[in-house]
XYZ file of C-alpha atoms in Angstrom:
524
model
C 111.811 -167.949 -61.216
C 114.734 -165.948 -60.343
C 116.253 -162.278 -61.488
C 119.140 -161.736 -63.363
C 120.678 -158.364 -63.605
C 124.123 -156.754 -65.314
C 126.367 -155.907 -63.049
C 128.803 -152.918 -63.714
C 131.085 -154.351 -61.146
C 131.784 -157.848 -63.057
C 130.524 -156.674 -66.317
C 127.924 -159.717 -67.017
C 124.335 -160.834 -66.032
C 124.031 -162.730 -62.415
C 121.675 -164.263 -60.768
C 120.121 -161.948 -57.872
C 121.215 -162.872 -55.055
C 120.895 -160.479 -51.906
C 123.133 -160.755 -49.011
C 119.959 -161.812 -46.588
C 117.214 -162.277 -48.382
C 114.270 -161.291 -48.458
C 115.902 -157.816 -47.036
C 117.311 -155.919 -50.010
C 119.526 -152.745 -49.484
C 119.163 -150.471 -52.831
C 121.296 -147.298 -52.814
C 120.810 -144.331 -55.745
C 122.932 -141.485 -55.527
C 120.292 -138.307 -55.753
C 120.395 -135.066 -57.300
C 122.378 -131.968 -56.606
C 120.014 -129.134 -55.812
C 120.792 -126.556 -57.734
C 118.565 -126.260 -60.534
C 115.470 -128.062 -61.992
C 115.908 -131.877 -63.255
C 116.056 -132.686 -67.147
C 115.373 -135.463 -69.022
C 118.461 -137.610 -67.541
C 117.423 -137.283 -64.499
C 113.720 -138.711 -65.232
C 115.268 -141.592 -66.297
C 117.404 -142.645 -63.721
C 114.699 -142.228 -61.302
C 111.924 -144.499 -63.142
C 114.541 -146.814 -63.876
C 115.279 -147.147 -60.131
C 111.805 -146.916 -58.940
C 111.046 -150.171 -61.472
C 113.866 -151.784 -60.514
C 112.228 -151.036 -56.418
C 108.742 -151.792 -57.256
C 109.329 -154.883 -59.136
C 111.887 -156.365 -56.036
C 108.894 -155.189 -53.796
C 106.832 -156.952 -55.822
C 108.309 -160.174 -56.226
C 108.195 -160.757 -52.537
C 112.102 -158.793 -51.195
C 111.830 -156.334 -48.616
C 113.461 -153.293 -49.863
C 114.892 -150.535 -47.943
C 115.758 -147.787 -50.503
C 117.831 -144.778 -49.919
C 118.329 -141.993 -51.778
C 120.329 -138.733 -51.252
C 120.213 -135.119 -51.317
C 123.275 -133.309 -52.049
C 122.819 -129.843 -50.382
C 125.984 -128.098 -50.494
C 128.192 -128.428 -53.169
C 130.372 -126.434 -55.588
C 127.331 -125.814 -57.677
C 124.952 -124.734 -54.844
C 127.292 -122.273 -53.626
C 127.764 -120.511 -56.734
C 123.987 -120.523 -57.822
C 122.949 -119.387 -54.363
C 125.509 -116.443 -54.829
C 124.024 -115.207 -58.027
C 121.172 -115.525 -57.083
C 121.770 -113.418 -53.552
C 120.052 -116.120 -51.360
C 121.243 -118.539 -48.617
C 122.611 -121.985 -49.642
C 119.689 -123.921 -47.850
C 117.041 -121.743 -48.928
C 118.401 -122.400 -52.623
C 118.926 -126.184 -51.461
C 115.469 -126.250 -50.061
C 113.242 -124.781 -52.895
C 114.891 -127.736 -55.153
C 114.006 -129.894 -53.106
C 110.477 -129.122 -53.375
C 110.685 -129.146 -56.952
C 112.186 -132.213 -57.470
C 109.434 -133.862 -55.727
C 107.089 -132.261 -57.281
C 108.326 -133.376 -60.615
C 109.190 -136.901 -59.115
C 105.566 -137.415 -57.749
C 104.118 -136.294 -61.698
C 106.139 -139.142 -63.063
C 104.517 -141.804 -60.290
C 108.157 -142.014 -58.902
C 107.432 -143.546 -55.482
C 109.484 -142.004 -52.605
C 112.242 -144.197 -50.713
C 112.317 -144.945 -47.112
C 115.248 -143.122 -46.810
C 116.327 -139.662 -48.087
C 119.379 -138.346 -46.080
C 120.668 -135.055 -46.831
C 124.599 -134.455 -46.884
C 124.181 -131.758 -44.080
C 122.574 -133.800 -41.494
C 125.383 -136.316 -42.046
C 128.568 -134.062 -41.188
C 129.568 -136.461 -37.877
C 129.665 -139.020 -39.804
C 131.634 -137.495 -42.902
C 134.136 -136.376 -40.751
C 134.628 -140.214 -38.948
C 134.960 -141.818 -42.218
C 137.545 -139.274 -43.355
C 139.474 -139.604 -39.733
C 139.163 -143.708 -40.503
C 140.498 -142.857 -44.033
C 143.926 -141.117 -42.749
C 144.111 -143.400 -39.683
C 144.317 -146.480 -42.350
C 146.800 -144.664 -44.435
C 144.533 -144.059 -47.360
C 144.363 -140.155 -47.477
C 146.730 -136.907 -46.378
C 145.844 -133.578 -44.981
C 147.087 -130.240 -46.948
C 146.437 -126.813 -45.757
C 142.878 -128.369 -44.379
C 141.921 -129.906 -47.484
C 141.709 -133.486 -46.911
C 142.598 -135.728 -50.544
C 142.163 -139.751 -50.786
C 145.356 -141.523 -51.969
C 144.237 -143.505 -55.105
C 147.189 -145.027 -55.461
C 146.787 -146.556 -51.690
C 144.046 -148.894 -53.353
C 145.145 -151.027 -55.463
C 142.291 -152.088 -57.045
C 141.310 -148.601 -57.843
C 139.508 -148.329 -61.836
C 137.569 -151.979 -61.211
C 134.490 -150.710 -61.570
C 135.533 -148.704 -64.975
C 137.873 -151.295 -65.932
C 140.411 -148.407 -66.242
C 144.358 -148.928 -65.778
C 145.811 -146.517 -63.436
C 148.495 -145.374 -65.309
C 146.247 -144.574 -68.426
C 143.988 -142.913 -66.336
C 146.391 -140.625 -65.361
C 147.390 -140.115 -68.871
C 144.247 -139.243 -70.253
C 142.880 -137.643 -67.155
C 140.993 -134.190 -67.393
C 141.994 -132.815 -63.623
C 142.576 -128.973 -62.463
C 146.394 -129.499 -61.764
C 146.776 -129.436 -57.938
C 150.371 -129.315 -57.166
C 149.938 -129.915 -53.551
C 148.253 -133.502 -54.546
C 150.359 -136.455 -54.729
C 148.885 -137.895 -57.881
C 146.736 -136.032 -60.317
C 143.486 -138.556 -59.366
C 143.453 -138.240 -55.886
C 140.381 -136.397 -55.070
C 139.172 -134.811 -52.126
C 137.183 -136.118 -49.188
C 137.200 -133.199 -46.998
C 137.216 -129.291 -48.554
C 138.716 -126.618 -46.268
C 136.609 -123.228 -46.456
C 136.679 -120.225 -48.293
C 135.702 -116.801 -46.793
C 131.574 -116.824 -47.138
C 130.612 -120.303 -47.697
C 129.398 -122.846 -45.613
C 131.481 -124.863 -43.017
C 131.461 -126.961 -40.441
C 134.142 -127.979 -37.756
C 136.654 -130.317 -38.198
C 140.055 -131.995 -36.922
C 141.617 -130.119 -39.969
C 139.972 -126.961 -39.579
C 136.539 -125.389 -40.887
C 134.976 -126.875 -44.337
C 133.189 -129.450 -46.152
C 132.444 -132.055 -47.523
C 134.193 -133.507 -51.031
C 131.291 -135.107 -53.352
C 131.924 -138.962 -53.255
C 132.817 -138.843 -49.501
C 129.195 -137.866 -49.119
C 127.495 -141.302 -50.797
C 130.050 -143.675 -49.044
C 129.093 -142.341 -45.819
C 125.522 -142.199 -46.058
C 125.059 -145.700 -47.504
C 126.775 -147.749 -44.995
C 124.971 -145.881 -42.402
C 121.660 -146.757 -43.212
C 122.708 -150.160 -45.016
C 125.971 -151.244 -43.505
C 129.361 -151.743 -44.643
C 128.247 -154.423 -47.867
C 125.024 -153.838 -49.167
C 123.338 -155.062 -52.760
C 122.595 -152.870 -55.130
C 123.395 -149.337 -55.999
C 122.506 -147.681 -58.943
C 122.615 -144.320 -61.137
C 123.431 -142.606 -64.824
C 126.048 -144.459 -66.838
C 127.765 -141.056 -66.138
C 128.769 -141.886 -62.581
C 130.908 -144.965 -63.211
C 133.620 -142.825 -62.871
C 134.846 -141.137 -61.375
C 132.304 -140.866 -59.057
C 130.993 -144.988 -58.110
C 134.747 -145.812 -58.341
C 136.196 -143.100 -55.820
C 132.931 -144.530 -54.048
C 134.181 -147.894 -53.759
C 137.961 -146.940 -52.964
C 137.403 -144.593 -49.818
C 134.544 -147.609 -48.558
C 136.559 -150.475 -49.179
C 139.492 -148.601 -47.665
C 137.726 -147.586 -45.120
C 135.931 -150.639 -43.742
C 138.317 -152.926 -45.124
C 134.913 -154.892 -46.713
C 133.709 -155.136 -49.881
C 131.306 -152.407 -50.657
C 128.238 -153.291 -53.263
C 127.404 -156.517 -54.687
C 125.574 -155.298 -57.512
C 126.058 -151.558 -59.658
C 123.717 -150.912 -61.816
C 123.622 -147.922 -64.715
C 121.178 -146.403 -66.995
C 122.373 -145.183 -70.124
C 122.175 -141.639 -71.818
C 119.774 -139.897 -72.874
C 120.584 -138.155 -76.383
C 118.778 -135.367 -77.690
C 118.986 -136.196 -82.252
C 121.649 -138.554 -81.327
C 124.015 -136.450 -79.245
C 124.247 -136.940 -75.547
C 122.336 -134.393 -73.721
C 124.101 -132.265 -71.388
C 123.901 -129.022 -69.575
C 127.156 -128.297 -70.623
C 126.094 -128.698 -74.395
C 122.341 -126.485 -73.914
C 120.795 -129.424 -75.076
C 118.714 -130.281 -72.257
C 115.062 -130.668 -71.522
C 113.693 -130.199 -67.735
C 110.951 -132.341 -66.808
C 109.059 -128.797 -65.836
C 109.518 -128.023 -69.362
C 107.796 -131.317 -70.760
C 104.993 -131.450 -68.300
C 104.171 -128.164 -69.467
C 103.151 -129.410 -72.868
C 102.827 -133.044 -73.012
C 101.332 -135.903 -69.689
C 104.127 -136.618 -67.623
C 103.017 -140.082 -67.560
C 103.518 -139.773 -71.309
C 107.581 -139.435 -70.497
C 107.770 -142.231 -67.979
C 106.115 -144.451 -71.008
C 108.548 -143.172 -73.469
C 111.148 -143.779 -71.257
C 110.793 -146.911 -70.115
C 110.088 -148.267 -74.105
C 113.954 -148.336 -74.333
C 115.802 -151.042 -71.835
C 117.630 -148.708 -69.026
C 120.910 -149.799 -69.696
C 120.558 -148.863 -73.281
C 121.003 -144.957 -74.946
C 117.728 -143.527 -75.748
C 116.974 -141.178 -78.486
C 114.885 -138.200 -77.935
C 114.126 -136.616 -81.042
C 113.382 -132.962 -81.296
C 110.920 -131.197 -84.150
C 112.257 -127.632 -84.289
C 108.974 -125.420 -85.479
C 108.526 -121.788 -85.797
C 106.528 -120.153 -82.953
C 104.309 -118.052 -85.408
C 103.147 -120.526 -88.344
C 104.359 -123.947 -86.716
C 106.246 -125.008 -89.487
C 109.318 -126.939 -89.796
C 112.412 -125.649 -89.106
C 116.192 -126.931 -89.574
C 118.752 -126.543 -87.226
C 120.319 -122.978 -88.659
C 117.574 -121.367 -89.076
C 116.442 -122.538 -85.295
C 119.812 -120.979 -84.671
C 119.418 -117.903 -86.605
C 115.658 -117.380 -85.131
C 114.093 -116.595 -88.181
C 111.467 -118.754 -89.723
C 111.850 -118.977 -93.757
C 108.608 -119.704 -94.403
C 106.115 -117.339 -92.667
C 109.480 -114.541 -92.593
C 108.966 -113.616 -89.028
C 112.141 -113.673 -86.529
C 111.527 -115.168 -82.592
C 113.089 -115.027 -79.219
C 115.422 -117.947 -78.304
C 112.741 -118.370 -75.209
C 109.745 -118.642 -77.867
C 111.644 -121.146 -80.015
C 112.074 -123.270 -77.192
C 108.337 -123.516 -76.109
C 108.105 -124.631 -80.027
C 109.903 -127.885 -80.233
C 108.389 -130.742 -80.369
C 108.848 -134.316 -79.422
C 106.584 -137.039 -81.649
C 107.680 -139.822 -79.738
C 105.881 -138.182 -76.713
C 103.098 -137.234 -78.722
C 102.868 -140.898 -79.480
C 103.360 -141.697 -75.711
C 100.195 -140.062 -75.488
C 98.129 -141.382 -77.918
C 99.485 -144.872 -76.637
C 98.381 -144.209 -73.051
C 94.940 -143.215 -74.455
C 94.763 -146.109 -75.750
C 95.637 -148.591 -73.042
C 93.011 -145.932 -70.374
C 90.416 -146.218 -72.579
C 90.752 -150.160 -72.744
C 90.944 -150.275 -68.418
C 87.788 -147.883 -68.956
C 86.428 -150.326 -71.155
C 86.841 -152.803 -69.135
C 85.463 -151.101 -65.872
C 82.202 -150.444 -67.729
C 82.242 -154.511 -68.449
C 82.376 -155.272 -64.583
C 79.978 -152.711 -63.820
C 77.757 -153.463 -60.734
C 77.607 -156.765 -61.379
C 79.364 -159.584 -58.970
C 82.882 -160.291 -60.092
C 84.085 -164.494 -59.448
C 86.700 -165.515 -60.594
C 85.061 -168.886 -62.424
C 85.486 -169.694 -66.386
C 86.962 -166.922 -68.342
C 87.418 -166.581 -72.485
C 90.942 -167.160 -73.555
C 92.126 -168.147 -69.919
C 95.254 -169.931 -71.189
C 96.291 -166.216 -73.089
C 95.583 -163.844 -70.311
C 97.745 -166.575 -68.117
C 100.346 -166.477 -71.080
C 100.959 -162.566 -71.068
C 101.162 -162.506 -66.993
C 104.493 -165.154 -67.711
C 105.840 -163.282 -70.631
C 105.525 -159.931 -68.533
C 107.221 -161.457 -65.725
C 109.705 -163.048 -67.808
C 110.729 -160.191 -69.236
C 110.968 -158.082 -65.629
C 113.357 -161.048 -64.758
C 115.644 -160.801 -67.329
C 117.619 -157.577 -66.226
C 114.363 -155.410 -65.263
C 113.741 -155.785 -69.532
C 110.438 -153.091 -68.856
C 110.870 -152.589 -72.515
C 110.172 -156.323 -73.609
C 107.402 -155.898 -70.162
C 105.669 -153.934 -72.064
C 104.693 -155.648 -75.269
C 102.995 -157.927 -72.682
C 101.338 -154.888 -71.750
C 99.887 -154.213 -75.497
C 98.997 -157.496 -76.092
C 97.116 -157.672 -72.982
C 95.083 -154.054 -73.820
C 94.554 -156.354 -77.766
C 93.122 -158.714 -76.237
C 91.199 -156.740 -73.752
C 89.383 -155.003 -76.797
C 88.845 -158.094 -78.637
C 86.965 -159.707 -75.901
C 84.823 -156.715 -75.626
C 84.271 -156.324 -79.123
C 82.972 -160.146 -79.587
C 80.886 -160.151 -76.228
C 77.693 -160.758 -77.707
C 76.378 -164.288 -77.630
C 78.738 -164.767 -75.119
C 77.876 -165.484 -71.596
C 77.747 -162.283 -69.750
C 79.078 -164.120 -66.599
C 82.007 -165.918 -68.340
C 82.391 -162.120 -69.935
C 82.920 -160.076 -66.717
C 85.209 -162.942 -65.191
C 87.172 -162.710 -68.313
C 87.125 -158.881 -68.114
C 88.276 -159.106 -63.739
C 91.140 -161.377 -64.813
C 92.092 -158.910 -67.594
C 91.530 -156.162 -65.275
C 93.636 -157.987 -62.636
C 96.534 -158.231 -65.279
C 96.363 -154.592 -65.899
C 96.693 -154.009 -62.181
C 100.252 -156.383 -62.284
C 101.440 -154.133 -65.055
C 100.205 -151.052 -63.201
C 101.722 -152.160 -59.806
C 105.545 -153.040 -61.637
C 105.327 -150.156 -64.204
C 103.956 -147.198 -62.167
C 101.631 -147.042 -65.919
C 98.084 -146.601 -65.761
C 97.427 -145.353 -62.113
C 95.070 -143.232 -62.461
C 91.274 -143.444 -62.409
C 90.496 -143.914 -66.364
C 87.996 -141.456 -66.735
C 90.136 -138.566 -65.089
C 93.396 -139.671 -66.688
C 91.243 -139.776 -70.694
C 89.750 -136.136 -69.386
C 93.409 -134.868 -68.464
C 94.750 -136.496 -71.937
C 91.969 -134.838 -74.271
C 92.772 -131.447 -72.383
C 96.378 -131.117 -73.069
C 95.514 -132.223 -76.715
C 93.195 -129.793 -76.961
C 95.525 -127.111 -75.349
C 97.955 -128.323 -77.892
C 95.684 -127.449 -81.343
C 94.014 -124.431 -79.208
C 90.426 -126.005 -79.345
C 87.710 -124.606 -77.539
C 85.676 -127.857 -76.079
C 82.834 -125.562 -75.719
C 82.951 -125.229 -79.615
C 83.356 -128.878 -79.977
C 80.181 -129.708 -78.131
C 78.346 -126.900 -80.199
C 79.433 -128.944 -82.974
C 78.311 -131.957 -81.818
C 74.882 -130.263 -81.154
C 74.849 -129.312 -84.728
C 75.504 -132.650 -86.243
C 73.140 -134.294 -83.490
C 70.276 -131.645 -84.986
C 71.287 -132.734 -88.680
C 71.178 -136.204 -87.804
C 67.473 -135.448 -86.240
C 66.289 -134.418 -89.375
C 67.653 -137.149 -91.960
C 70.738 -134.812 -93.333
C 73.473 -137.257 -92.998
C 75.685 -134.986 -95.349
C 75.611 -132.421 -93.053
C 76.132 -134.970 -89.813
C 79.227 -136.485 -91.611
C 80.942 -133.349 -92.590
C 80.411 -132.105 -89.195
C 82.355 -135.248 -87.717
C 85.090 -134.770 -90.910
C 85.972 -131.296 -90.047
C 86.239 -132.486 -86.370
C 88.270 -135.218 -87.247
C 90.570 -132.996 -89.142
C 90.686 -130.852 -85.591
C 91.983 -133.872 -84.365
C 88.525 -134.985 -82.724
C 87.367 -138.642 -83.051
C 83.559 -138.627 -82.161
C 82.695 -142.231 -80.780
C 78.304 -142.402 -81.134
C 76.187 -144.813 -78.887
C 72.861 -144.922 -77.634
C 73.780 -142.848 -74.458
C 75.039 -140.222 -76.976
C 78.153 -139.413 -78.531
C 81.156 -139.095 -77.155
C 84.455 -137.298 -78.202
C 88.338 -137.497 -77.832
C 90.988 -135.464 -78.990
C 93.674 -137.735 -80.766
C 97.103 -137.181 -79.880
């Protein structure tokens, strides 16, 4: 079996092929720390840490790297209005992104070098960079000479000349050409700076990656990745001021994920149409948005549809009177704050019933195994569960397809549940071989996926509660309900008992009855 993958660089599939196998050097350019992550963010991150995971998986020795950008444009100004140092701002996003990376099972890379512990070797590529002929000093700001690379706009498959035509630049008049951009920033009274040959300053933002990469994975290293967004200019100035500066060819392999679009329009802080991932875990399972996401193949656009409702009476709302914050049906006006907290996402709320789904079957299938000893002998529909491991890898070959991956996935949790529900008669020792081999499947998917990696009982319990939190139920009140309709049953009055479990089930709250009791799940 072998990977293919879509490169950026030659604009096709290839066959994986790493420069020494099995050692694989993966580079994604990280966040600026400025402000929480959205949405976009989320998915470049699970798209990279599948894209790790699987490689890991299939036997390649990855050494992953990911940066920090901790001083910036951005950072500067944020830390300004907000009256606070530049690395205590830096810092405290830091934290946060973690923490938001480690709720979506986003597994940390070996490597995460910050920009500031990497000025030395900023400032050597940049002296390499005007010692080659490539860039030119003015008034200590330090610009690359695109038009000193000749094969500058390969990775964009953008002309020069049109570039420069339709080119959105501040006009620079002490730049020789309107896309040079700079590698080396000379300070400003205030912010942060560090010595140079051309006087105090900093760092320009592509310098930063092209430095940081070949020092932890040399001059020429596999694969590096991000948001369709940093093709250019970004991966191309990349691949100018390395190639210029080493005189080597830079990546083998750039990979991109594609937008995400909130009702069909690319989401963007710039537009106020953006999500943070603080902002969905607040409401829905973060695993819920890691499923959601990775339903869509990376390189594709994915859709997130929004529900605008009205804070006060839930109901529907369109898109003025959102905007006008007033609800037409209940009459009552709302903060801009409140009608944000309001909007919902269905295909989240369907992430969620999905991943109750596939839990309950690994639950299931835990209470199969049981005590009892687990061999690996016969099993029921062998050939199947053998099937579903090839089509899942299959798919994971085919450009990291986690989308096609995880049909393999359903069909596996199907078949999991049929099994179960036709055990009787059956051996109980071809049964709980069937059920290990099954569970062993789930643990491939789990491994690749970074789905379902959580202990089944606590991951159902943290499900119900945030469906519960959702439709402010009481589960105290539930399980005096339950009492109720256990009493009614008691005594014969299956009316009672069934309108009980009705009016539950119109709650939202699917009772499941069997002779250790009954059991109960919110939906959704």
């Amino acid at each position: 079996m072998t990977i293919s993958i879509f490169n950026t660089l030659s604009n096709r599939k290839e066959e994986f092929r790493p420069l020494a196998p099995p050692r694989v050097g993966m580079y994604v350019c990280g966040v600026t720390v400025y402000d929480m992550c959205h949405v976009g963010h989320a998915r470049a991150y699970v798209t990279a840490d599948v894209i790790f995971r699987y490689l890991n998986f299939r036997g390649y020795q990855v050494t992953y790297v990911r940066n920090f950008t901790d001083v910036d444009d951005k950072i500067i100004r944020r830390a300004g209005e907000l009256g606070i140092p530049t690395r205590e701002l830096s810092e405290r996003y830091i934290r946060e992104f973690y923490d938001d990376m480690d709720a979506l099972f986003v597994r940390r890379p070996q490597v995460e070098p910050k920009v500031t512990e990497h000025i030395p070797e900023i400032v050597d590529m940049v002296r390499r960079l005007l010692e080659r002929g490539h860039a030119y000093v003015v008034d200590g700001d330090v610009y690359f000479d695109v038009r000193s690379f000749p094969m500058y706009g390969r990775l964009s498959g953008r002309n020069l000349n049109d570039m420069k035509a339709g080119a959105r630049v501040e006009v620079d008049e002490r730049k020789r050409y309107a896309l040079d951009f700079a590698l080396w920033k000379a300070s400003k009274s205030g912010e942060p700076a560090w010595d140079s040959p051309w006087g105090p300053g900093r760092p320009g933002w592509h310098i930063e990656c092209s430095t940081m990469s070949s020092k932890y994975l040399g001059d020429t290293f596999d694969l590096h990745g991000g948001g369709k967004d940093l093709v250019f200019p970004h991966h191309e100035n990349e691949i100018a001021q390395s190639e210029a500066a080493t005189g080597k060819p830079f990546v083998k392999v750039f990979f991109h994920n594609g937008f995400v679009n909130i009702d069909k329009e690319k989401m963007s802080k710039s537009l106020g149409n953006f999500f943070t991932i603080r902002e969905i875990r607040e409401r829905y399972d973060p695993e819920a948005l890691r499923l959601f996401i990775l339903t869509t193949h990376y390189r594709s656009p994915i859709n997130f549809e929004v529900q605008l409702c009205c804070p006060s009476c839930d109901g529907p709302l369109t898109s003025e009177a959102y905007q006008a914050r007033a609800c037409p049906g209940c009459g009552k006006a709302f903060e801009a704050e409140a009608g944000r907290r309001a909007v919902r996402f269905p295909a989240l709320e369907e992430a969620q019933r999905r991943l109750v789904y596939l839990y309950e079957t690994r639950a299931r299938l835990n209470r199969a195994l049981g005590s009892l000893a687990t061999g690996m002998g016969e099993a029921l529909r062998a050939q199947e569960i053998e099937a579903l491991r090839a089509k899942f890898l299959d798919a994971m070959d085919d450009d990291f397809n986690a989308a096609a991956a995880l049909a393999a996935l359903s069909d596996a949790a199907r078949l999991a549940n049929e099994v179960l529900d036709n055990k009787a008669g059956q051996s109980e020792t071809l049964v709980v071989s069937t059920a290990q081999r099954l569970q062993d499947l789930f643990g491939v998917f789990s491994e690749v996926l970074g789905l379902l990696e959580r202990d089944p009982a606590a991951a159902l319990d943290s499900l119900s509660r945030r469906a519960l939190g959702a439709r402010a139920l009481d589960p105290a009140e539930i399980e005096r309900m339950i009492g109720e309709r256990n009493a009614a049953r008691k005594r014969k009055d299956f009316k009672e008992a069934d309108r009980i479990r009705d009016q539950l089930l119109q709650q939202g709250i699917e009772l499941m009855d069997s002779p250790q009791g009954t059991r109960w799940r919110a939906k959704g």
